[in-house]
Amino acid sequence: MTSDKSSYQGQGKHAAENGPLPPRGPPAKRNRFTDDNPPERLRHSKLIGSAEQSNIDFKTLHTHIRNYEKDFPSFREPKEIGFFSLNKQHEFQDDRSQLRFYCPPKYEQNEIALDLRKGYHEWIKRDETIKEYIDELVRWIQKHRDKFRIPGQDKDNHRLNTDFVCWRGLLTKLLCTPYENRDGWIIAVTFYKGTYYLCEFDTEAKKHERFNSTPKQQEMSYWGYKFEQYVCSDRPGNEPMTHIPVNTNEAYCTVVRTRLEQHSLVFAGEVDCCDEEGKYVELKTSREVFNERHDRNFKRFKLIKWWAQSFLPNVPTVICGYRDDDGVVRDIVKYKTCDIPNKVKKYLFVHMAAYARCNLQSISTQV
C-alpha cells in the first residue's frame, strides 16, 4: 500500500438469498484453503486492498491525514452481546470455558524476572495454514439469532438488522491505517441479506514475512503468549500453571455491538483475561524503553494500536510486561485505556474513527 491511499479491487457482488450462511463443519474435517483458493462463499466477494494486487482497475480511497481532520464522529459505547470459547483442539464452544483471570506475579517490583523463553520448544501452536475467515463468529451468530431480531420480525426472516460483521482486528487495522504506512491490507466483503461481512486476507508482503521469518523472530512470537500464561489462571484465586505447554489453539472471545455514526457493527475479539471485578484486560509485552527514540516509536506505533484494540470492545485496562532483549520481563505497567490518548496526543494528527467511518461508508457504496 502506498503511503497515502488504499485501493478497492472489484470482483463482482455476492448476495445469496436462501437460508443462513452454512458453517464449514468441525475443525478436524475442514479443508485447507489457500488465499488463491478461498472457500466458495468468499470466492465471489468483492476484494478491498492494497495496490500490490493491482492488475485490475482500482477505485481508491485516499488516506492522507488532512482528509480526516474532523470532529470525532458519533461512536456508541460498545456493548457485549455474547461470547464463545475455542478449546484445546480449537473447536467452537458456546460458553466461557476459556476465560482466564488476571493473577499478578508475586514479586517485589524490582525483582520481577519472567523468562518468556521457557517452554518454547513445547509450544502447541495453532495451525496458521488453516484459513478461518469469520467462521467462528458466523457460527455464534447462527446460535444466537434472537440477539439480532427486532420486534415484529418473523423467526424465518434471517436478516441481522446489522450493517457490518467482522473481527475486531480488522477494525483495528482500519483505525490505524493513517499512522501505519508499512503494511497494506486486503479485505473481502460479502453482502448477504442486508449485511456486509468483512474478512481479512494476507497480502503478499505478509505471506512473505511469515514464510521467511528467522528462528529468533519465531521465538519472539511466542513471548507474548508465555507472558499471558505467567499472569493468568483458570479460576479466580488459583495460581498460574506455567509448567504446562502454551497452547494457542485456546481462546476466549467477546462479541460486541456498537454504532459508528449511521453504521451498526457487530464484531468479535479475543480477550486475554478479566480482573477481580470481572472487567476485561488486554495483555501486552514490549521492549524496555531506554531513550527518547524508543519512547517515540513505542507511542507512535505500539501504544496507538493498543488503544484502538482496547477502545473498540470497551476493554478498560491494558497491562504491559516490559522485557529485555533476552526475553525476560523486568517490569509490569498498567495503563487505563481512556488515558492512552493523552500519552500519544503528540502523534495523533487525525481522529482515527473518522477514517474508519469513511472506509465503512465507501464499502457500503462500492460493493
PDB file of N, CA, C and O in Angstrom, residues 105-169:
ATOM      1  N   PRO A 105       2.008 -11.338  39.234  1.00  0.00           N
ATOM      2  CA  PRO A 105       3.127 -12.080  39.830  1.00  0.00           C
ATOM      3  C   PRO A 105       3.436 -11.596  41.248  1.00  0.00           C
ATOM      4  O   PRO A 105       3.342 -10.406  41.537  1.00  0.00           O
ATOM      5  N   LYS A 106       3.787 -12.523  42.094  1.00  0.00           N
ATOM      6  CA  LYS A 106       4.085 -12.182  43.491  1.00  0.00           C
ATOM      7  C   LYS A 106       5.577 -11.904  43.643  1.00  0.00           C
ATOM      8  O   LYS A 106       6.332 -12.725  44.162  1.00  0.00           O
ATOM      9  N   TYR A 107       5.974 -10.755  43.130  1.00  0.00           N
ATOM     10  CA  TYR A 107       7.365 -10.319  43.228  1.00  0.00           C
ATOM     11  C   TYR A 107       7.384  -8.879  43.680  1.00  0.00           C
ATOM     12  O   TYR A 107       6.433  -8.120  43.454  1.00  0.00           O
ATOM     13  N   GLU A 108       8.472  -8.503  44.335  1.00  0.00           N
ATOM     14  CA  GLU A 108       8.715  -7.083  44.531  1.00  0.00           C
ATOM     15  C   GLU A 108       8.998  -6.466  43.164  1.00  0.00           C
ATOM     16  O   GLU A 108       9.535  -7.122  42.272  1.00  0.00           O
ATOM     17  N   GLN A 109       8.628  -5.198  42.988  1.00  0.00           N
ATOM     18  CA  GLN A 109       8.701  -4.577  41.662  1.00  0.00           C
ATOM     19  C   GLN A 109      10.092  -4.670  41.046  1.00  0.00           C
ATOM     20  O   GLN A 109      10.240  -4.872  39.849  1.00  0.00           O
ATOM     21  N   ASN A 110      11.137  -4.539  41.848  1.00  0.00           N
ATOM     22  CA  ASN A 110      12.491  -4.580  41.295  1.00  0.00           C
ATOM     23  C   ASN A 110      13.059  -5.999  41.213  1.00  0.00           C
ATOM     24  O   ASN A 110      14.235  -6.179  40.916  1.00  0.00           O
ATOM     25  N   GLU A 111      12.202  -6.992  41.480  1.00  0.00           N
ATOM     26  CA  GLU A 111      12.668  -8.371  41.432  1.00  0.00           C
ATOM     27  C   GLU A 111      11.963  -9.194  40.363  1.00  0.00           C
ATOM     28  O   GLU A 111      12.162 -10.402  40.279  1.00  0.00           O
ATOM     29  N   ILE A 112      11.124  -8.587  39.566  1.00  0.00           N
ATOM     30  CA  ILE A 112      10.405  -9.325  38.525  1.00  0.00           C
ATOM     31  C   ILE A 112      11.396  -9.892  37.511  1.00  0.00           C
ATOM     32  O   ILE A 112      12.276  -9.182  37.017  1.00  0.00           O
ATOM     33  N   ALA A 113      11.249 -11.179  37.219  1.00  0.00           N
ATOM     34  CA  ALA A 113      12.110 -11.828  36.215  1.00  0.00           C
ATOM     35  C   ALA A 113      11.341 -12.992  35.620  1.00  0.00           C
ATOM     36  O   ALA A 113      11.481 -14.140  36.042  1.00  0.00           O
ATOM     37  N   LEU A 114      10.481 -12.692  34.640  1.00  0.00           N
ATOM     38  CA  LEU A 114       9.670 -13.716  33.976  1.00  0.00           C
ATOM     39  C   LEU A 114      10.341 -14.086  32.656  1.00  0.00           C
ATOM     40  O   LEU A 114      10.376 -13.283  31.725  1.00  0.00           O
ATOM     41  N   ASP A 115      10.866 -15.284  32.567  1.00  0.00           N
ATOM     42  CA  ASP A 115      11.590 -15.732  31.380  1.00  0.00           C
ATOM     43  C   ASP A 115      10.594 -16.195  30.320  1.00  0.00           C
ATOM     44  O   ASP A 115       9.987 -17.269  30.444  1.00  0.00           O
ATOM     45  N   LEU A 116      10.429 -15.389  29.282  1.00  0.00           N
ATOM     46  CA  LEU A 116       9.448 -15.679  28.241  1.00  0.00           C
ATOM     47  C   LEU A 116       9.909 -16.763  27.281  1.00  0.00           C
ATOM     48  O   LEU A 116       9.131 -17.219  26.441  1.00  0.00           O
ATOM     49  N   ARG A 117      11.149 -17.204  27.393  1.00  0.00           N
ATOM     50  CA  ARG A 117      11.659 -18.250  26.510  1.00  0.00           C
ATOM     51  C   ARG A 117      11.312 -19.646  26.999  1.00  0.00           C
ATOM     52  O   ARG A 117      11.355 -20.608  26.228  1.00  0.00           O
ATOM     53  N   LYS A 118      10.948 -19.769  28.265  1.00  0.00           N
ATOM     54  CA  LYS A 118      10.677 -21.083  28.848  1.00  0.00           C
ATOM     55  C   LYS A 118       9.520 -21.770  28.128  1.00  0.00           C
ATOM     56  O   LYS A 118       8.477 -21.168  27.897  1.00  0.00           O
ATOM     57  N   GLY A 119       9.720 -23.038  27.806  1.00  0.00           N
ATOM     58  CA  GLY A 119       8.659 -23.832  27.206  1.00  0.00           C
ATOM     59  C   GLY A 119       8.470 -23.633  25.722  1.00  0.00           C
ATOM     60  O   GLY A 119       7.541 -24.191  25.128  1.00  0.00           O
ATOM     61  N   TYR A 120       9.341 -22.829  25.084  1.00  0.00           N
ATOM     62  CA  TYR A 120       9.155 -22.535  23.655  1.00  0.00           C
ATOM     63  C   TYR A 120       9.105 -23.806  22.810  1.00  0.00           C
ATOM     64  O   TYR A 120       8.262 -23.926  21.907  1.00  0.00           O
ATOM     65  N   HIS A 121       9.971 -24.752  23.081  1.00  0.00           N
ATOM     66  CA  HIS A 121      10.044 -25.958  22.252  1.00  0.00           C
ATOM     67  C   HIS A 121       8.894 -26.926  22.528  1.00  0.00           C
ATOM     68  O   HIS A 121       8.714 -27.896  21.784  1.00  0.00           O
ATOM     69  N   GLU A 122       8.099 -26.659  23.566  1.00  0.00           N
ATOM     70  CA  GLU A 122       6.906 -27.483  23.827  1.00  0.00           C
ATOM     71  C   GLU A 122       5.623 -26.780  23.383  1.00  0.00           C
ATOM     72  O   GLU A 122       4.520 -27.283  23.590  1.00  0.00           O
ATOM     73  N   TRP A 123       5.769 -25.625  22.785  1.00  0.00           N
ATOM     74  CA  TRP A 123       4.620 -24.810  22.360  1.00  0.00           C
ATOM     75  C   TRP A 123       3.692 -25.607  21.447  1.00  0.00           C
ATOM     76  O   TRP A 123       4.107 -26.141  20.426  1.00  0.00           O
ATOM     77  N   ILE A 124       2.424 -25.683  21.815  1.00  0.00           N
ATOM     78  CA  ILE A 124       1.381 -26.283  20.960  1.00  0.00           C
ATOM     79  C   ILE A 124       0.795 -25.147  20.138  1.00  0.00           C
ATOM     80  O   ILE A 124      -0.064 -24.394  20.602  1.00  0.00           O
ATOM     81  N   LYS A 125       1.255 -25.024  18.924  1.00  0.00           N
ATOM     82  CA  LYS A 125       0.943 -23.861  18.098  1.00  0.00           C
ATOM     83  C   LYS A 125      -0.233 -24.144  17.169  1.00  0.00           C
ATOM     84  O   LYS A 125      -0.308 -25.202  16.544  1.00  0.00           O
ATOM     85  N   ARG A 126      -1.147 -23.193  17.114  1.00  0.00           N
ATOM     86  CA  ARG A 126      -2.280 -23.326  16.198  1.00  0.00           C
ATOM     87  C   ARG A 126      -1.786 -23.387  14.755  1.00  0.00           C
ATOM     88  O   ARG A 126      -0.852 -22.675  14.378  1.00  0.00           O
ATOM     89  N   ASP A 127      -2.419 -24.220  13.959  1.00  0.00           N
ATOM     90  CA  ASP A 127      -2.045 -24.370  12.560  1.00  0.00           C
ATOM     91  C   ASP A 127      -2.515 -23.150  11.773  1.00  0.00           C
ATOM     92  O   ASP A 127      -3.693 -23.025  11.429  1.00  0.00           O
ATOM     93  N   GLU A 128      -1.592 -22.236  11.500  1.00  0.00           N
ATOM     94  CA  GLU A 128      -1.953 -20.989  10.834  1.00  0.00           C
ATOM     95  C   GLU A 128      -2.142 -21.150   9.327  1.00  0.00           C
ATOM     96  O   GLU A 128      -2.514 -20.197   8.649  1.00  0.00           O
ATOM     97  N   THR A 129      -1.881 -22.351   8.790  1.00  0.00           N
ATOM     98  CA  THR A 129      -2.135 -22.576   7.364  1.00  0.00           C
ATOM     99  C   THR A 129      -3.625 -22.810   7.100  1.00  0.00           C
ATOM    100  O   THR A 129      -4.060 -22.756   5.951  1.00  0.00           O
ATOM    101  N   ILE A 130      -4.399 -23.095   8.147  1.00  0.00           N
ATOM    102  CA  ILE A 130      -5.845 -23.259   8.002  1.00  0.00           C
ATOM    103  C   ILE A 130      -6.496 -21.888   8.095  1.00  0.00           C
ATOM    104  O   ILE A 130      -6.445 -21.229   9.136  1.00  0.00           O
ATOM    105  N   LYS A 131      -7.081 -21.445   6.996  1.00  0.00           N
ATOM    106  CA  LYS A 131      -7.704 -20.128   6.959  1.00  0.00           C
ATOM    107  C   LYS A 131      -9.101 -20.204   7.567  1.00  0.00           C
ATOM    108  O   LYS A 131      -9.953 -20.947   7.098  1.00  0.00           O
ATOM    109  N   GLU A 132      -9.336 -19.413   8.596  1.00  0.00           N
ATOM    110  CA  GLU A 132     -10.597 -19.499   9.331  1.00  0.00           C
ATOM    111  C   GLU A 132     -11.604 -18.436   8.913  1.00  0.00           C
ATOM    112  O   GLU A 132     -12.791 -18.590   9.164  1.00  0.00           O
ATOM    113  N   TYR A 133     -11.123 -17.357   8.341  1.00  0.00           N
ATOM    114  CA  TYR A 133     -12.010 -16.283   7.924  1.00  0.00           C
ATOM    115  C   TYR A 133     -12.849 -15.820   9.121  1.00  0.00           C
ATOM    116  O   TYR A 133     -12.301 -15.532  10.164  1.00  0.00           O
ATOM    117  N   ILE A 134     -14.180 -15.779   8.988  1.00  0.00           N
ATOM    118  CA  ILE A 134     -15.019 -15.378  10.123  1.00  0.00           C
ATOM    119  C   ILE A 134     -15.951 -16.515  10.523  1.00  0.00           C
ATOM    120  O   ILE A 134     -17.036 -16.282  11.058  1.00  0.00           O
ATOM    121  N   ASP A 135     -15.520 -17.748  10.298  1.00  0.00           N
ATOM    122  CA  ASP A 135     -16.377 -18.909  10.530  1.00  0.00           C
ATOM    123  C   ASP A 135     -16.916 -18.985  11.954  1.00  0.00           C
ATOM    124  O   ASP A 135     -18.109 -19.251  12.168  1.00  0.00           O
ATOM    125  N   GLU A 136     -16.037 -18.794  12.952  1.00  0.00           N
ATOM    126  CA  GLU A 136     -16.483 -18.977  14.328  1.00  0.00           C
ATOM    127  C   GLU A 136     -17.470 -17.888  14.739  1.00  0.00           C
ATOM    128  O   GLU A 136     -18.427 -18.154  15.477  1.00  0.00           O
ATOM    129  N   LEU A 137     -17.267 -16.676  14.259  1.00  0.00           N
ATOM    130  CA  LEU A 137     -18.221 -15.609  14.547  1.00  0.00           C
ATOM    131  C   LEU A 137     -19.568 -15.903  13.900  1.00  0.00           C
ATOM    132  O   LEU A 137     -20.631 -15.719  14.519  1.00  0.00           O
ATOM    133  N   VAL A 138     -19.554 -16.380  12.662  1.00  0.00           N
ATOM    134  CA  VAL A 138     -20.799 -16.748  11.984  1.00  0.00           C
ATOM    135  C   VAL A 138     -21.478 -17.901  12.714  1.00  0.00           C
ATOM    136  O   VAL A 138     -22.710 -17.941  12.842  1.00  0.00           O
ATOM    137  N   ARG A 139     -20.679 -18.841  13.218  1.00  0.00           N
ATOM    138  CA  ARG A 139     -21.245 -19.957  13.981  1.00  0.00           C
ATOM    139  C   ARG A 139     -21.980 -19.435  15.226  1.00  0.00           C
ATOM    140  O   ARG A 139     -23.064 -19.906  15.567  1.00  0.00           O
ATOM    141  N   TRP A 140     -21.362 -18.456  15.907  1.00  0.00           N
ATOM    142  CA  TRP A 140     -22.031 -17.877  17.073  1.00  0.00           C
ATOM    143  C   TRP A 140     -23.327 -17.172  16.660  1.00  0.00           C
ATOM    144  O   TRP A 140     -24.351 -17.300  17.348  1.00  0.00           O
ATOM    145  N   ILE A 141     -23.291 -16.437  15.566  1.00  0.00           N
ATOM    146  CA  ILE A 141     -24.491 -15.732  15.095  1.00  0.00           C
ATOM    147  C   ILE A 141     -25.619 -16.705  14.820  1.00  0.00           C
ATOM    148  O   ILE A 141     -26.781 -16.465  15.175  1.00  0.00           O
ATOM    149  N   GLN A 142     -25.305 -17.836  14.196  1.00  0.00           N
ATOM    150  CA  GLN A 142     -26.333 -18.829  13.894  1.00  0.00           C
ATOM    151  C   GLN A 142     -27.010 -19.361  15.150  1.00  0.00           C
ATOM    152  O   GLN A 142     -28.191 -19.696  15.137  1.00  0.00           O
ATOM    153  N   LYS A 143     -26.256 -19.424  16.250  1.00  0.00           N
ATOM    154  CA  LYS A 143     -26.804 -19.943  17.501  1.00  0.00           C
ATOM    155  C   LYS A 143     -27.554 -18.883  18.291  1.00  0.00           C
ATOM    156  O   LYS A 143     -28.256 -19.213  19.266  1.00  0.00           O
ATOM    157  N   HIS A 144     -27.408 -17.619  17.911  1.00  0.00           N
ATOM    158  CA  HIS A 144     -27.993 -16.536  18.711  1.00  0.00           C
ATOM    159  C   HIS A 144     -28.704 -15.520  17.828  1.00  0.00           C
ATOM    160  O   HIS A 144     -28.523 -14.305  17.997  1.00  0.00           O
ATOM    161  N   ARG A 145     -29.527 -15.990  16.929  1.00  0.00           N
ATOM    162  CA  ARG A 145     -30.238 -15.074  16.037  1.00  0.00           C
ATOM    163  C   ARG A 145     -31.229 -14.197  16.799  1.00  0.00           C
ATOM    164  O   ARG A 145     -31.620 -13.134  16.307  1.00  0.00           O
ATOM    165  N   ASP A 146     -31.634 -14.632  17.980  1.00  0.00           N
ATOM    166  CA  ASP A 146     -32.538 -13.813  18.777  1.00  0.00           C
ATOM    167  C   ASP A 146     -31.899 -12.480  19.171  1.00  0.00           C
ATOM    168  O   ASP A 146     -32.608 -11.502  19.435  1.00  0.00           O
ATOM    169  N   LYS A 147     -30.575 -12.428  19.217  1.00  0.00           N
ATOM    170  CA  LYS A 147     -29.871 -11.186  19.566  1.00  0.00           C
ATOM    171  C   LYS A 147     -30.035 -10.123  18.481  1.00  0.00           C
ATOM    172  O   LYS A 147     -29.797  -8.939  18.734  1.00  0.00           O
ATOM    173  N   PHE A 148     -30.422 -10.532  17.283  1.00  0.00           N
ATOM    174  CA  PHE A 148     -30.496  -9.618  16.143  1.00  0.00           C
ATOM    175  C   PHE A 148     -31.936  -9.333  15.717  1.00  0.00           C
ATOM    176  O   PHE A 148     -32.166  -8.440  14.907  1.00  0.00           O
ATOM    177  N   ARG A 149     -32.871 -10.077  16.252  1.00  0.00           N
ATOM    178  CA  ARG A 149     -34.262  -9.943  15.809  1.00  0.00           C
ATOM    179  C   ARG A 149     -34.880  -8.687  16.414  1.00  0.00           C
ATOM    180  O   ARG A 149     -34.720  -8.394  17.595  1.00  0.00           O
ATOM    181  N   ILE A 150     -35.594  -7.937  15.605  1.00  0.00           N
ATOM    182  CA  ILE A 150     -36.281  -6.736  16.072  1.00  0.00           C
ATOM    183  C   ILE A 150     -37.751  -7.059  16.301  1.00  0.00           C
ATOM    184  O   ILE A 150     -38.264  -8.066  15.785  1.00  0.00           O
ATOM    185  N   PRO A 151     -38.459  -6.241  17.095  1.00  0.00           N
ATOM    186  CA  PRO A 151     -39.877  -6.516  17.360  1.00  0.00           C
ATOM    187  C   PRO A 151     -40.678  -6.655  16.069  1.00  0.00           C
ATOM    188  O   PRO A 151     -40.555  -5.841  15.154  1.00  0.00           O
ATOM    189  N   GLY A 152     -41.469  -7.704  16.006  1.00  0.00           N
ATOM    190  CA  GLY A 152     -42.307  -7.944  14.842  1.00  0.00           C
ATOM    191  C   GLY A 152     -41.636  -8.728  13.729  1.00  0.00           C
ATOM    192  O   GLY A 152     -42.286  -9.084  12.744  1.00  0.00           O
ATOM    193  N   GLN A 153     -40.351  -9.028  13.857  1.00  0.00           N
ATOM    194  CA  GLN A 153     -39.645  -9.778  12.819  1.00  0.00           C
ATOM    195  C   GLN A 153     -39.964 -11.263  12.916  1.00  0.00           C
ATOM    196  O   GLN A 153     -39.861 -11.859  13.990  1.00  0.00           O
ATOM    197  N   ASP A 154     -40.345 -11.858  11.809  1.00  0.00           N
ATOM    198  CA  ASP A 154     -40.685 -13.279  11.770  1.00  0.00           C
ATOM    199  C   ASP A 154     -39.440 -14.125  12.022  1.00  0.00           C
ATOM    200  O   ASP A 154     -38.331 -13.772  11.603  1.00  0.00           O
ATOM    201  N   LYS A 155     -39.597 -15.258  12.691  1.00  0.00           N
ATOM    202  CA  LYS A 155     -38.461 -16.129  13.011  1.00  0.00           C
ATOM    203  C   LYS A 155     -37.810 -16.714  11.768  1.00  0.00           C
ATOM    204  O   LYS A 155     -36.650 -17.120  11.806  1.00  0.00           O
ATOM    205  N   ASP A 156     -38.544 -16.787  10.680  1.00  0.00           N
ATOM    206  CA  ASP A 156     -37.983 -17.316   9.436  1.00  0.00           C
ATOM    207  C   ASP A 156     -37.220 -16.242   8.648  1.00  0.00           C
ATOM    208  O   ASP A 156     -36.610 -16.546   7.630  1.00  0.00           O
ATOM    209  N   ASN A 157     -37.295 -15.015   9.119  1.00  0.00           N
ATOM    210  CA  ASN A 157     -36.565 -13.922   8.483  1.00  0.00           C
ATOM    211  C   ASN A 157     -35.174 -13.861   9.110  1.00  0.00           C
ATOM    212  O   ASN A 157     -35.016 -13.535  10.287  1.00  0.00           O
ATOM    213  N   HIS A 158     -34.150 -14.168   8.329  1.00  0.00           N
ATOM    214  CA  HIS A 158     -32.795 -14.295   8.866  1.00  0.00           C
ATOM    215  C   HIS A 158     -31.970 -13.012   8.763  1.00  0.00           C
ATOM    216  O   HIS A 158     -30.756 -13.045   8.989  1.00  0.00           O
ATOM    217  N   ARG A 159     -32.589 -11.909   8.448  1.00  0.00           N
ATOM    218  CA  ARG A 159     -31.830 -10.660   8.394  1.00  0.00           C
ATOM    219  C   ARG A 159     -31.328 -10.303   9.788  1.00  0.00           C
ATOM    220  O   ARG A 159     -32.037 -10.452  10.788  1.00  0.00           O
ATOM    221  N   LEU A 160     -30.094  -9.790   9.844  1.00  0.00           N
ATOM    222  CA  LEU A 160     -29.473  -9.472  11.127  1.00  0.00           C
ATOM    223  C   LEU A 160     -29.726  -8.040  11.578  1.00  0.00           C
ATOM    224  O   LEU A 160     -29.385  -7.689  12.714  1.00  0.00           O
ATOM    225  N   ASN A 161     -30.276  -7.207  10.696  1.00  0.00           N
ATOM    226  CA  ASN A 161     -30.506  -5.799  11.035  1.00  0.00           C
ATOM    227  C   ASN A 161     -29.214  -5.134  11.535  1.00  0.00           C
ATOM    228  O   ASN A 161     -29.220  -4.327  12.459  1.00  0.00           O
ATOM    229  N   THR A 162     -28.113  -5.512  10.894  1.00  0.00           N
ATOM    230  CA  THR A 162     -26.782  -5.031  11.244  1.00  0.00           C
ATOM    231  C   THR A 162     -26.033  -4.728   9.954  1.00  0.00           C
ATOM    232  O   THR A 162     -26.085  -5.517   9.012  1.00  0.00           O
ATOM    233  N   ASP A 163     -25.322  -3.620   9.898  1.00  0.00           N
ATOM    234  CA  ASP A 163     -24.642  -3.234   8.662  1.00  0.00           C
ATOM    235  C   ASP A 163     -23.369  -4.034   8.408  1.00  0.00           C
ATOM    236  O   ASP A 163     -23.122  -4.478   7.287  1.00  0.00           O
ATOM    237  N   PHE A 164     -22.532  -4.200   9.455  1.00  0.00           N
ATOM    238  CA  PHE A 164     -21.220  -4.826   9.261  1.00  0.00           C
ATOM    239  C   PHE A 164     -20.956  -5.876  10.335  1.00  0.00           C
ATOM    240  O   PHE A 164     -21.260  -5.664  11.508  1.00  0.00           O
ATOM    241  N   VAL A 165     -20.361  -6.992   9.896  1.00  0.00           N
ATOM    242  CA  VAL A 165     -19.931  -8.061  10.799  1.00  0.00           C
ATOM    243  C   VAL A 165     -18.473  -8.383  10.469  1.00  0.00           C
ATOM    244  O   VAL A 165     -18.122  -8.564   9.298  1.00  0.00           O
ATOM    245  N   CYS A 166     -17.617  -8.474  11.492  1.00  0.00           N
ATOM    246  CA  CYS A 166     -16.196  -8.739  11.238  1.00  0.00           C
ATOM    247  C   CYS A 166     -15.495  -9.066  12.552  1.00  0.00           C
ATOM    248  O   CYS A 166     -16.104  -9.066  13.624  1.00  0.00           O
ATOM    249  N   TRP A 167     -14.188  -9.280  12.470  1.00  0.00           N
ATOM    250  CA  TRP A 167     -13.335  -9.431  13.642  1.00  0.00           C
ATOM    251  C   TRP A 167     -12.833  -8.057  14.093  1.00  0.00           C
ATOM    252  O   TRP A 167     -12.670  -7.145  13.278  1.00  0.00           O
ATOM    253  N   ARG A 168     -12.562  -7.934  15.366  1.00  0.00           N
ATOM    254  CA  ARG A 168     -12.036  -6.695  15.934  1.00  0.00           C
ATOM    255  C   ARG A 168     -10.726  -6.276  15.275  1.00  0.00           C
ATOM    256  O   ARG A 168     -10.465  -5.098  15.048  1.00  0.00           O
ATOM    257  N   GLY A 169      -9.876  -7.266  14.951  1.00  0.00           N
ATOM    258  CA  GLY A 169      -8.578  -6.948  14.374  1.00  0.00           C
ATOM    259  C   GLY A 169      -8.671  -6.195  13.066  1.00  0.00           C
ATOM    260  O   GLY A 169      -7.827  -5.346  12.759  1.00  0.00           O
TER     261      GLY A 169
END
